[in-house]
Tab-separated table of C-alpha atoms and ligand atoms in Angstrom:
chain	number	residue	atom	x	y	z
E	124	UNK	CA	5.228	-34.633	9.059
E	125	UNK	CA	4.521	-34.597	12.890
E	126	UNK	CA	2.878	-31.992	14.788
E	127	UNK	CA	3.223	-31.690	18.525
E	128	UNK	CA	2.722	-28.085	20.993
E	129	UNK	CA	5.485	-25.651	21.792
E	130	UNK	CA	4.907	-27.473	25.474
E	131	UNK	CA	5.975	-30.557	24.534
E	132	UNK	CA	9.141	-29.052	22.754
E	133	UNK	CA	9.895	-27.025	25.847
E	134	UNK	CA	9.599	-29.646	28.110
E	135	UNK	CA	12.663	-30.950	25.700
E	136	UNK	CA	14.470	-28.299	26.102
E	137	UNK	CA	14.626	-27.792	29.389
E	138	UNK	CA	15.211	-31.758	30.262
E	139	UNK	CA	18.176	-31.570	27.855
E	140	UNK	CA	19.819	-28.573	27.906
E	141	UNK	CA	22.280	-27.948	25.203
E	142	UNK	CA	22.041	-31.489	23.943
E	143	UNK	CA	20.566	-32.848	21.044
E	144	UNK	CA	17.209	-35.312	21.464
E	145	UNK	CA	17.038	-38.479	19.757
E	146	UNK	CA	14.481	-37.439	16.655
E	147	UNK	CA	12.950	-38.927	14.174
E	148	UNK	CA	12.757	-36.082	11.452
E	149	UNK	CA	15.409	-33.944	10.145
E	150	UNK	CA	13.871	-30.664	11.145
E	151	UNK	CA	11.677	-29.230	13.690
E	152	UNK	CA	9.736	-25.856	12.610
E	153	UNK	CA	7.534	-23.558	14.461
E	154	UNK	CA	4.704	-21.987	13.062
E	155	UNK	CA	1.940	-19.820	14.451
E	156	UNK	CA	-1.716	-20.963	14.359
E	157	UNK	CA	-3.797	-17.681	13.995
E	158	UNK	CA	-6.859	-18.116	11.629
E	159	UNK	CA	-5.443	-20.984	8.901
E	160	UNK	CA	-1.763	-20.121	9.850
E	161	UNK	CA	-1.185	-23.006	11.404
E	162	UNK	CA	-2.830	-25.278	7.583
E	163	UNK	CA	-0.564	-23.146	5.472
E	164	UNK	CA	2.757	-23.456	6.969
E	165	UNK	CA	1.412	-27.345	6.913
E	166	UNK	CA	1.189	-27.331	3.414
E	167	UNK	CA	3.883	-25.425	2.501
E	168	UNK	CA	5.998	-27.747	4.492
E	169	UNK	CA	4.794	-30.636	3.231
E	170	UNK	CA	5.573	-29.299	-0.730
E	171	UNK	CA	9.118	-29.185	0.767
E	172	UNK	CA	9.479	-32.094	1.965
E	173	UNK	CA	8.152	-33.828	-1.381
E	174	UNK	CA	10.655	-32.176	-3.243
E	175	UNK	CA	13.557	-32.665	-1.006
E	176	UNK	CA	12.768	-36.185	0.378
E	177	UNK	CA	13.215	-34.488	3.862
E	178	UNK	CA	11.140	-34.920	7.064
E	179	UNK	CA	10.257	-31.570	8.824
E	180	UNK	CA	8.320	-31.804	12.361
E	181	UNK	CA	5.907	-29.027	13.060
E	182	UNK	CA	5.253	-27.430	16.550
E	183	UNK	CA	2.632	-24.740	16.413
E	184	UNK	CA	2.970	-21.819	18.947
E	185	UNK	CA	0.314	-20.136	20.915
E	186	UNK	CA	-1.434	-17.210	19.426
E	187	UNK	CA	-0.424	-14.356	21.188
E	188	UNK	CA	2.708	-13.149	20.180
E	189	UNK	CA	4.013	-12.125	23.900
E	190	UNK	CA	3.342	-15.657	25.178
E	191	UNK	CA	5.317	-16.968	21.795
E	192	UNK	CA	7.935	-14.757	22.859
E	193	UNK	CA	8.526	-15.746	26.539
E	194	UNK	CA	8.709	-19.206	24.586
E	195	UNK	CA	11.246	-18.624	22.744
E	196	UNK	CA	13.324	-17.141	24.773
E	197	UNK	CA	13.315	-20.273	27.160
E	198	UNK	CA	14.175	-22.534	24.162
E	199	UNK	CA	17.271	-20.327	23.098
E	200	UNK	CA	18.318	-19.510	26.373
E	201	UNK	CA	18.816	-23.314	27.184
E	202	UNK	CA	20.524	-23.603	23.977
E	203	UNK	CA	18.219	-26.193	23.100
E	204	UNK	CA	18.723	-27.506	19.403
E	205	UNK	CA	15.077	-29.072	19.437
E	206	UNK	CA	13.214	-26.875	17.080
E	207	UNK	CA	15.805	-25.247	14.100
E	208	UNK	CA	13.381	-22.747	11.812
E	209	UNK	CA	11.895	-20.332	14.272
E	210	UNK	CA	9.241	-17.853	13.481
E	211	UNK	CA	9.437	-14.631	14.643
E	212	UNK	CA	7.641	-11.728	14.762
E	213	UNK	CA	9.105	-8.415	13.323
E	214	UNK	CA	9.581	-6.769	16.451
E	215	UNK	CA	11.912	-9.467	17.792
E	216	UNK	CA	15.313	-9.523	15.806
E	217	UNK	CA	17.065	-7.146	18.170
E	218	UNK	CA	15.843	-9.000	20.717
E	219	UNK	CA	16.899	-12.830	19.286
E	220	UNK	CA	19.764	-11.930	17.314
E	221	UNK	CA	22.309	-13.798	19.304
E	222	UNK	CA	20.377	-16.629	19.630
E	223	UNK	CA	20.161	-16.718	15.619
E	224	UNK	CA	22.230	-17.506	12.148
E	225	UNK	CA	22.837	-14.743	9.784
E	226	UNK	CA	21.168	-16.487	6.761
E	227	UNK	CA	23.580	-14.379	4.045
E	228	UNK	CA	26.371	-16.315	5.151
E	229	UNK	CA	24.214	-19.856	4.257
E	230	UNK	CA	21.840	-18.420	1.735
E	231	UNK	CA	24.395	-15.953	0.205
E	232	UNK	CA	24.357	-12.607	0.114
E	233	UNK	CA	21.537	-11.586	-1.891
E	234	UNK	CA	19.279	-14.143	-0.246
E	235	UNK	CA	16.858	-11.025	0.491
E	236	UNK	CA	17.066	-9.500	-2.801
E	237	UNK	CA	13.578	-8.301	-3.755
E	238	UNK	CA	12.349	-8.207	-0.465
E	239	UNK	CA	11.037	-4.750	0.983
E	240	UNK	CA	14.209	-3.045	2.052
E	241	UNK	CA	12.404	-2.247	4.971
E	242	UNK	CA	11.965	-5.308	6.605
E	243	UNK	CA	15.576	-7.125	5.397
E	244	UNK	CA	17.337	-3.734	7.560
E	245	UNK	CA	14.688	-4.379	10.307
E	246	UNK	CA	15.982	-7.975	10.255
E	247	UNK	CA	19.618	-7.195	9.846
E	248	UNK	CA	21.293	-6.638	12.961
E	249	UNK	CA	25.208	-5.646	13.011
E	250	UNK	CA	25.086	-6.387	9.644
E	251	UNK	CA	23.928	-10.305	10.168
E	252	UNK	CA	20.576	-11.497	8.595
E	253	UNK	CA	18.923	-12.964	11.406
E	254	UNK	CA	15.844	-13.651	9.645
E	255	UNK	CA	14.219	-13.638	6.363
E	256	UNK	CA	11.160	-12.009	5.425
E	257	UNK	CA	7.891	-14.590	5.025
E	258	UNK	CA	4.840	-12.174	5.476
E	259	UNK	CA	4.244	-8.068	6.167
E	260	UNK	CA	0.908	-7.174	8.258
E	261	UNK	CA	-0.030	-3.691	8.667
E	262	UNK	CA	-3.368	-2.755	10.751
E	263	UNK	CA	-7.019	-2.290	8.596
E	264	UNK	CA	-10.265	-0.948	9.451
E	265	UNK	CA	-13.268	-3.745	8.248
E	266	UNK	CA	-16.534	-2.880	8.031
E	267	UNK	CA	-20.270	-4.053	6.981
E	268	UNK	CA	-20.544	-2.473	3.394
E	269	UNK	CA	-24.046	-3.583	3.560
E	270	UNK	CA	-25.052	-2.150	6.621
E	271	UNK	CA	-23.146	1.358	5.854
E	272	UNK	CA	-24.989	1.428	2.865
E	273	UNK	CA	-28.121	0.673	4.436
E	274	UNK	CA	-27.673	3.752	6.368
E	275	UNK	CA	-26.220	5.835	3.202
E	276	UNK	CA	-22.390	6.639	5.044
E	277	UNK	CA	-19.280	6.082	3.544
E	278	UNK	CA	-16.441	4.157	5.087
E	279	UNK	CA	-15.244	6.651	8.036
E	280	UNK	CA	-11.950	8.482	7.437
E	281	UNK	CA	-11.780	10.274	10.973
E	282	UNK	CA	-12.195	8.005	14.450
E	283	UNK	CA	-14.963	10.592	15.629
E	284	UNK	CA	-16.893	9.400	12.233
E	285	UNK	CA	-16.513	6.168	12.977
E	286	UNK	CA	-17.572	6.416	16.581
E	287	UNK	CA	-20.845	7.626	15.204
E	288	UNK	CA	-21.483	5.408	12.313
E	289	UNK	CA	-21.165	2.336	14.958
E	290	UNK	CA	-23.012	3.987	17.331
E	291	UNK	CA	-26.069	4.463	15.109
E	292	UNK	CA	-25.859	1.534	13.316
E	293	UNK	CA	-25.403	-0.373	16.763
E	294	UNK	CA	-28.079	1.288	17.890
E	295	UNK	CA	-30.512	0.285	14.991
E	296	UNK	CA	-29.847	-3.377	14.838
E	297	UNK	CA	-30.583	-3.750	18.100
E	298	UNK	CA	-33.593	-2.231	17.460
E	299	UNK	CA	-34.521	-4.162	14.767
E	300	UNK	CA	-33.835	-7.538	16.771
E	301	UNK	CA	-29.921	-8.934	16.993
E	302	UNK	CA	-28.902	-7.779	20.346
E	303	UNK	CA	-25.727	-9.167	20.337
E	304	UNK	CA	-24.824	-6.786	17.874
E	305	UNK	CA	-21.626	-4.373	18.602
E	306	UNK	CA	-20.009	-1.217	16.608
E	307	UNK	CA	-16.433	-1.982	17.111
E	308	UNK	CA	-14.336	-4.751	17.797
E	309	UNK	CA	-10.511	-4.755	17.918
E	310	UNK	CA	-7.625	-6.191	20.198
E	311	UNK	CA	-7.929	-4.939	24.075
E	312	UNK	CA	-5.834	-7.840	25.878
E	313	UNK	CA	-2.881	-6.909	27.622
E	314	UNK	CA	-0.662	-8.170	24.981
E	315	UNK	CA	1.437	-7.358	22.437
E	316	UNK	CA	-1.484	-6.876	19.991
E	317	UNK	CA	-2.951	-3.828	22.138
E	318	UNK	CA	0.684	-2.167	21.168
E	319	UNK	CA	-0.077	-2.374	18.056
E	320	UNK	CA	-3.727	-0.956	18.067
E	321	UNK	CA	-3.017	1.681	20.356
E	322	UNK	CA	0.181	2.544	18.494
E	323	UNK	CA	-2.445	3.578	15.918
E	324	UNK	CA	-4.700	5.445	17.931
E	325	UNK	CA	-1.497	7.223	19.207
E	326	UNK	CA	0.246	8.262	16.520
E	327	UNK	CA	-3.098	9.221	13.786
E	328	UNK	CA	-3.891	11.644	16.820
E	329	UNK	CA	-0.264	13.023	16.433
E	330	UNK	CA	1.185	11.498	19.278
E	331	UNK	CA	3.928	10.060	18.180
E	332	UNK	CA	5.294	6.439	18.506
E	333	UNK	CA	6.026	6.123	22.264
E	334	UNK	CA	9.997	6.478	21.391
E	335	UNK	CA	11.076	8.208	18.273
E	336	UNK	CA	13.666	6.694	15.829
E	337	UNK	CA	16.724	8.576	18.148
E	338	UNK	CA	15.774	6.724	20.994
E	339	UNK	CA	13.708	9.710	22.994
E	340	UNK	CA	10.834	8.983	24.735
E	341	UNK	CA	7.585	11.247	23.290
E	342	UNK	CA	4.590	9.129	24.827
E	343	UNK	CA	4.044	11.704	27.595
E	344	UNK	CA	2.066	14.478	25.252
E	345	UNK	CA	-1.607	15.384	25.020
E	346	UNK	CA	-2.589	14.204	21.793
E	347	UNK	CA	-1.904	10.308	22.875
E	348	UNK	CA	-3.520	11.294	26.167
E	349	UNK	CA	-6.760	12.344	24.051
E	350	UNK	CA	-6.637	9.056	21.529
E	351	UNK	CA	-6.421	6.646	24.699
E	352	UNK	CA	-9.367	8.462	26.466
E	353	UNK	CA	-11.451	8.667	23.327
E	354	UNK	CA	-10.100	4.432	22.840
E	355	UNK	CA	-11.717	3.941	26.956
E	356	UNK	CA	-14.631	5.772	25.558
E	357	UNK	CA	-15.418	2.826	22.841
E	358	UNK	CA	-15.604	0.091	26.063
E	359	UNK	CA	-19.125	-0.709	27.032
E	360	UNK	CA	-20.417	1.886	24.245
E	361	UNK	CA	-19.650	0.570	20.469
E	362	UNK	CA	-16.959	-2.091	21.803
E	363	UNK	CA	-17.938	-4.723	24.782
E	364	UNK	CA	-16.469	-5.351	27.402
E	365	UNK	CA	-15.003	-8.193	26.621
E	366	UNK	CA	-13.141	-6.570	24.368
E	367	UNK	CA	-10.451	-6.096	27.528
E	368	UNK	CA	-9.293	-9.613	26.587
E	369	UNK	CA	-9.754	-9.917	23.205
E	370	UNK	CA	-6.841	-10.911	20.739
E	371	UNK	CA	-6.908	-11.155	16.437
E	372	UNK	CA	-9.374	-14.627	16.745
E	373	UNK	CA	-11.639	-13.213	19.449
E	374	UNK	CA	-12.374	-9.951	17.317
E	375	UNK	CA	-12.686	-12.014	14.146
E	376	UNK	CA	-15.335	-14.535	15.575
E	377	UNK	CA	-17.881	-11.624	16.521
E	378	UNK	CA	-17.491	-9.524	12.942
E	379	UNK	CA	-17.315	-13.719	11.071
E	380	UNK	CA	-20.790	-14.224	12.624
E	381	UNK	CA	-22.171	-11.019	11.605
E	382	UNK	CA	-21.953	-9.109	15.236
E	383	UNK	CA	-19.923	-6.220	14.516
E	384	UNK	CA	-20.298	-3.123	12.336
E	385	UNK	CA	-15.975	-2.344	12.281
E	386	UNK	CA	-13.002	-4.388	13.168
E	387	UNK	CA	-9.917	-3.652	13.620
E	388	UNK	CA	-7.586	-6.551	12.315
E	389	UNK	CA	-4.865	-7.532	10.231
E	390	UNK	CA	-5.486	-8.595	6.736
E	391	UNK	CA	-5.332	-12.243	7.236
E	392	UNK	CA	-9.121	-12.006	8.273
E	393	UNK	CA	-9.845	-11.217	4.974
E	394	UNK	CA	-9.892	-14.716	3.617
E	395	UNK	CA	-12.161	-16.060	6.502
E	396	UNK	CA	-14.137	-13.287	6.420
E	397	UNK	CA	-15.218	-14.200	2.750
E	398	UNK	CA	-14.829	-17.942	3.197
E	399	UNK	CA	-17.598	-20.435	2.665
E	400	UNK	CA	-18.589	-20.899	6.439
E	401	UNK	CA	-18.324	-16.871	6.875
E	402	UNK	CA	-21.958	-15.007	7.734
E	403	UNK	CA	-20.338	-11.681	6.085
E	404	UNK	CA	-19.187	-13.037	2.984
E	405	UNK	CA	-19.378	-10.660	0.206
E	406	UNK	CA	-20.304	-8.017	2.964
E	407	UNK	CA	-16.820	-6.785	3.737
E	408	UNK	CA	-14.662	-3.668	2.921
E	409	UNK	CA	-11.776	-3.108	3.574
E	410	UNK	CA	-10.326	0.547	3.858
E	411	UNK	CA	-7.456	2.159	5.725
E	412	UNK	CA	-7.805	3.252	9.769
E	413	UNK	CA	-9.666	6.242	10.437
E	414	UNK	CA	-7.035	9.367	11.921
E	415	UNK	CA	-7.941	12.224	14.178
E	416	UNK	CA	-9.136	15.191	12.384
E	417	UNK	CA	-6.572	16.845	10.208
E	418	UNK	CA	-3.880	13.719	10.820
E	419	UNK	CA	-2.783	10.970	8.855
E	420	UNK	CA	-4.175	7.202	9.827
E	421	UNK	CA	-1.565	5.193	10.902
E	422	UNK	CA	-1.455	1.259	10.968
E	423	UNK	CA	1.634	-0.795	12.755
E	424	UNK	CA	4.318	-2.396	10.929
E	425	UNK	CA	3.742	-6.172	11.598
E	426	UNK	CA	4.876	-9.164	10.146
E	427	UNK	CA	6.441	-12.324	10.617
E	428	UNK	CA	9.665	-13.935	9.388
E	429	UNK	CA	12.127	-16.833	9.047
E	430	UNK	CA	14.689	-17.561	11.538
E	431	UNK	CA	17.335	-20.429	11.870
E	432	UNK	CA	18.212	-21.173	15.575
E	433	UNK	CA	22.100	-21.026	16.170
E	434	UNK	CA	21.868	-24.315	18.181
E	435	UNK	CA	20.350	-26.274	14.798
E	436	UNK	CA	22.376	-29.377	14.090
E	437	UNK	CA	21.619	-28.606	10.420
E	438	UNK	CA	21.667	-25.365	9.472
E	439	UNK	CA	22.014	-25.856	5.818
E	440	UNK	CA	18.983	-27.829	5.674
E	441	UNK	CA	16.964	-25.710	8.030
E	442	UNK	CA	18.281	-22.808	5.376
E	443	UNK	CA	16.988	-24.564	2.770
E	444	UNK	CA	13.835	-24.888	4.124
E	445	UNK	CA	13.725	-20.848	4.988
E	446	UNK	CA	14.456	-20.015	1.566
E	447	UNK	CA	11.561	-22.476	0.094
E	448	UNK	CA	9.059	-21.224	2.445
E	449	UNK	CA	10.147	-17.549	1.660
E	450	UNK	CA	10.388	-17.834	-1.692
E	451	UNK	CA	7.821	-16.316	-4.201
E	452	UNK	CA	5.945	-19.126	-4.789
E	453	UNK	CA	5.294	-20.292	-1.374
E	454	UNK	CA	3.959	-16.443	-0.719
E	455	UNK	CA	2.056	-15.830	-3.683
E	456	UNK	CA	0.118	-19.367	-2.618
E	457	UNK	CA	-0.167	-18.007	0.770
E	458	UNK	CA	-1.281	-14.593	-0.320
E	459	UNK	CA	-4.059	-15.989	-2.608
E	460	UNK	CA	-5.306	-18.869	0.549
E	461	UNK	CA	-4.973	-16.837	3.032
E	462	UNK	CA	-4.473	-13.042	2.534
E	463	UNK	CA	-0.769	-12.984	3.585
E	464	UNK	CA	0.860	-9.662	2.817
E	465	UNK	CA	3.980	-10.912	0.836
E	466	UNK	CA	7.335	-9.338	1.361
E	467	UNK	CA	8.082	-9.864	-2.147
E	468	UNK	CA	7.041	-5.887	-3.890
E	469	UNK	CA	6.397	-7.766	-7.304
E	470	UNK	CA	3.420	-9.570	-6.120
E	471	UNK	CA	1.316	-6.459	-5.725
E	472	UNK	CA	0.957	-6.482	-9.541
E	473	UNK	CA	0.217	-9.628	-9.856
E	474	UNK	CA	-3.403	-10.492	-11.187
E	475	UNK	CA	-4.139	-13.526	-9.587
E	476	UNK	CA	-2.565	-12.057	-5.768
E	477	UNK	CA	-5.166	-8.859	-6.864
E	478	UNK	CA	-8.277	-11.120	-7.648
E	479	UNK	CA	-8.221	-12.524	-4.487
E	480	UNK	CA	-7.251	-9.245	-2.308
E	481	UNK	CA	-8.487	-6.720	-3.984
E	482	UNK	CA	-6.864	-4.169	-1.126
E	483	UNK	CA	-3.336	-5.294	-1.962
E	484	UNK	CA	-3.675	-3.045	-4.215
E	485	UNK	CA	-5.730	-0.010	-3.236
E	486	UNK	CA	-3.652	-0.166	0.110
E	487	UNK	CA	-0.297	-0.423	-1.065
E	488	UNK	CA	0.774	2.983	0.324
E	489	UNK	CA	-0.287	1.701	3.732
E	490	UNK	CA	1.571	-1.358	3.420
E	491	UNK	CA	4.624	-0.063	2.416
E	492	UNK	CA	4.417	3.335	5.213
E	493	UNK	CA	3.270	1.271	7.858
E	494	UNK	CA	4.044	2.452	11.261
E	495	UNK	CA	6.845	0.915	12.989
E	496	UNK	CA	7.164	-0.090	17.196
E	497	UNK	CA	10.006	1.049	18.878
E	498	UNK	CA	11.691	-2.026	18.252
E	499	UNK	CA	14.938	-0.623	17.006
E	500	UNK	CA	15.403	1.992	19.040
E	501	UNK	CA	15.397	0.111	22.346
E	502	UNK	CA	16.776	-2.774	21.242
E	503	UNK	CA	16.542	-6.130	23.594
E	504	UNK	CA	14.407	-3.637	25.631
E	505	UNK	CA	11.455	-3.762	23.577
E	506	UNK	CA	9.739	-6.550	24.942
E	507	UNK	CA	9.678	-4.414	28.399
E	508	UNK	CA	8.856	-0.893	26.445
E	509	UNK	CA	6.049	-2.835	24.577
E	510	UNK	CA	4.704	-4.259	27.960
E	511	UNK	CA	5.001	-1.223	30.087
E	512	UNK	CA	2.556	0.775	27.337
E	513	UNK	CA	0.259	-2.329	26.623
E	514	UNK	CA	-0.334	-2.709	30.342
E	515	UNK	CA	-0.842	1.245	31.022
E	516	UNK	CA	-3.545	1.167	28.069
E	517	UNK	CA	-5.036	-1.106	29.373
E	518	UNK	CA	-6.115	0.361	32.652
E	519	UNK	CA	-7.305	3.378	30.684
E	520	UNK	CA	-9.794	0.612	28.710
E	521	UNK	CA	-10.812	-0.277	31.622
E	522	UNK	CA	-11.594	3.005	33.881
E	523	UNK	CA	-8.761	2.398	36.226
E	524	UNK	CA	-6.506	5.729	34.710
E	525	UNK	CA	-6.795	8.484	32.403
E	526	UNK	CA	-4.956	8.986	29.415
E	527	UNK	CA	-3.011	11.402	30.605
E	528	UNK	CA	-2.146	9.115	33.680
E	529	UNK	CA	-1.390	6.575	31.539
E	530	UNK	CA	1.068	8.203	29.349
E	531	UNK	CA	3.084	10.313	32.360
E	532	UNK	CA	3.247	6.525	33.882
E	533	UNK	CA	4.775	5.170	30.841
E	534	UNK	CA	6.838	7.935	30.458
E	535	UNK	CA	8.707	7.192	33.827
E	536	UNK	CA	8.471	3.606	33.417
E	537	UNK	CA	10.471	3.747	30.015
E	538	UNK	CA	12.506	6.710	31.371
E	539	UNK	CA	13.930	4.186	34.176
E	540	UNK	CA	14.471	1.393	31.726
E	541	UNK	CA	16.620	3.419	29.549
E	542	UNK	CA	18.581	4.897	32.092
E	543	UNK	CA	19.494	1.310	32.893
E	544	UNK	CA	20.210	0.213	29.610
E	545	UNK	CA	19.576	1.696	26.196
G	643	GLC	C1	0.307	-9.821	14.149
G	643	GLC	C2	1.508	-9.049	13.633
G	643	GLC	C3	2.618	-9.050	14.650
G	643	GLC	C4	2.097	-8.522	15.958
G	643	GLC	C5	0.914	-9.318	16.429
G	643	GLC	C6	0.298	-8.712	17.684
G	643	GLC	O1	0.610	-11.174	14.231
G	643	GLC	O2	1.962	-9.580	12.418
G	643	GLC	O3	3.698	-8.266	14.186
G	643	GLC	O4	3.099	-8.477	16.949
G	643	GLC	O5	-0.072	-9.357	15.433
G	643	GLC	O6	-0.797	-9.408	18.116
């Protein structure tokens, strides 16, 4: 096994466009390298290639899953055949499909069997499966059990509560001597991650999901107006600043090291969170989003999957290697190391997968009703939807428009893209 950057493999692919490079293993994989990603797709890889006698390179991506994106689409754009198992996130089949094998037709048919139905149709475009399922993420709400019950609250089930839990709590820690110490951290780069989070502050308020299932744009309304401006009102109050450019792995350092009363994360943080070198081991709970009053919580559909690149030079063995790494074994490892949401519904019962996430199983519902993007409706637009509304939110975080601004702006912005082309 070799690892090198995405850079490196890019530079291939754009000095040899549609040609193969001389290489010395059999496959090349990329795999992301948020929190212990980047160890476990190692591993995994490595049980492969003991059984199979096969050599399998490994490229690891950066973290943010817009920059992986642009990536990716300069690899399959020059056709390149350098890396052949792809990882990609669950917003992107619609927009990669082309560029990708439908796995039934090497894997068979019922290659997906067992696998939320949910994500195999989100990955099954004009009837081709693009990708299979490897891991399902949906948005939690973290916080200091020991500190809430310090101060006698409960977890908070609306935002306002949880506005004024952190505050206090902020407020009293400061007092009593760690200054560093912050109410709420969460994901406030312009990047794909502050869809996601502000998907949920959108849509618990009862504003919708930008553009609804038919295609129709619904951003521009008053309720997501009110969760943005109460989201702006966080910044500088319970969340720092610097929370305007923080992804997953900035928000998880400052709750790991004990500086945050709430995060908002996916559940991968779980297992660092109560790993050996964590300061808030045995501290955490887990619980679902808070809502506005009266509304549901919402958390985003996210995930990642297993794609083999149409311009692989072995797409039987790269196949092989999907279905291995996809396979129920391979998760349930991944779900116990790392906190990995399988895809796979019969893991949720089982004892050892519960032992080590305990909120596999009291969030199931959440899991499986997770919110999704509007990556189906718009199709290959969605990496434009997704940055129009990432990069209007976040000039409401940072006091440059109001919520209402905001969402009117989108709502032309996505209004002109579709009349293009949706
Ligand atoms: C997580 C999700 C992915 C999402 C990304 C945003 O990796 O699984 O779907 O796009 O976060 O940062």
């Amino acid at each position: 096994m070799f690892k090198k950057t995405l850079i490196t493999a890019i530079a291939l692919a754009g000095a040899a466009t549609g040609n193969s490079q001389a290489q010395a293993a059999d496959l090349t994989i990329s795999c992301g390298a948020v929190g212990a990603e980047l160890a476990l797709c190692e591993q995994g890889v490595a049980q492969w290639e003991a059984q199979t006698g096969h050599e399998v390179d490994i490229v690891s991506t950066p973290n943010s899953s817009t920059e992986r994106l642009s990536l990716y689409q300069q690899i399959l754009s020059a056709q390149s055949s350098d890396i052949d198992v792809m990882q990609i996130d669950v917003v992107w089949p619609g927009l990669l499909a082309n560029h990708l094998l439908d796995l039934g037709d090497t894997l068979g048919e019922d290659a997906a069997d067992g696998h939320f139905d949910t994500i195999v149709a989100n990955n099954t475009i004009d009837g081709r499966l693009v990708a299979m399922p490897w891991f399902t993420d949906a948005g939690v709400l973290y916080y200091r059990k020991d500190l809430l019950e310090q101060h006698g609250v409960e977890a908070p089930e609306t935002w306002e509560e949880m506005t004024e839990i952190a505050t206090e709590i902020q407020a009293a820690e400061r007092e009593a001597g760690n200054d560093r110490m912050w109410g709420y951290v969460f994901q406030g780069r312009a990047y794909e991650g502050l869809t996601c989070n502000a998907l949920e502050w959108v849509a618990s308020y009862g504003g919708g999901t930008i553009v609804d299932a038919e295609g129709e744009i619904t951003i521009d309304n008053e309720r997501a107006a009110e969760a943005l401006d109460l989201a702006a009102s966080w910044i500088g109050n319970i969340s720092p600043k610097g929370a305007l450019n923080y992804t997953e792995e900035e928000a998880r350092g400052i709750f790991q090291s004990g500086n945050a009363v709430f995060m908002r994360n996916w559940p991968y943080a779980w297992s660092l969170a109560q790993s050996e070198e964590s300061n808030v081991r045995d501290k955490v709970g887990v619980v679902k989003l808070p809502s506005a009053e009266g509304q549901e919580s919402a958390a985003t559909l996210g995930g990642w999957n297993l794609a083999v690149s149409r311009y692989t030079e072995n797409p039987e063995l790269a196949a092989d290697l999907v279905a291995f790494l996809t396979g129920e074994a391979e998760q349930k490892r991944r779900a116990i190391e790392g906190a990995y949401n399988p895809t796979l519904a019969s893991l949720y019962d089982d004892e050892e997968v519960l032992a080590a996430v305990p909120f596999f199983g009291t969030l199931y519902d959440t899991f499986t009703n997770a919110v999704a993007r509007p990556s189906a409706p718009t199709g290959d637009n969605y990496g434009r939807v997704s940055n129009s509304f990432f990069n209007a939110v976040h000039q409401v975080l940072s006091g440059d428009q109001s919520g209402a601004e905001a969402v009117s702006q989108v709502d032309s912005e996505l209004s002109r893209i579709k009349r293009r082309r949706w």
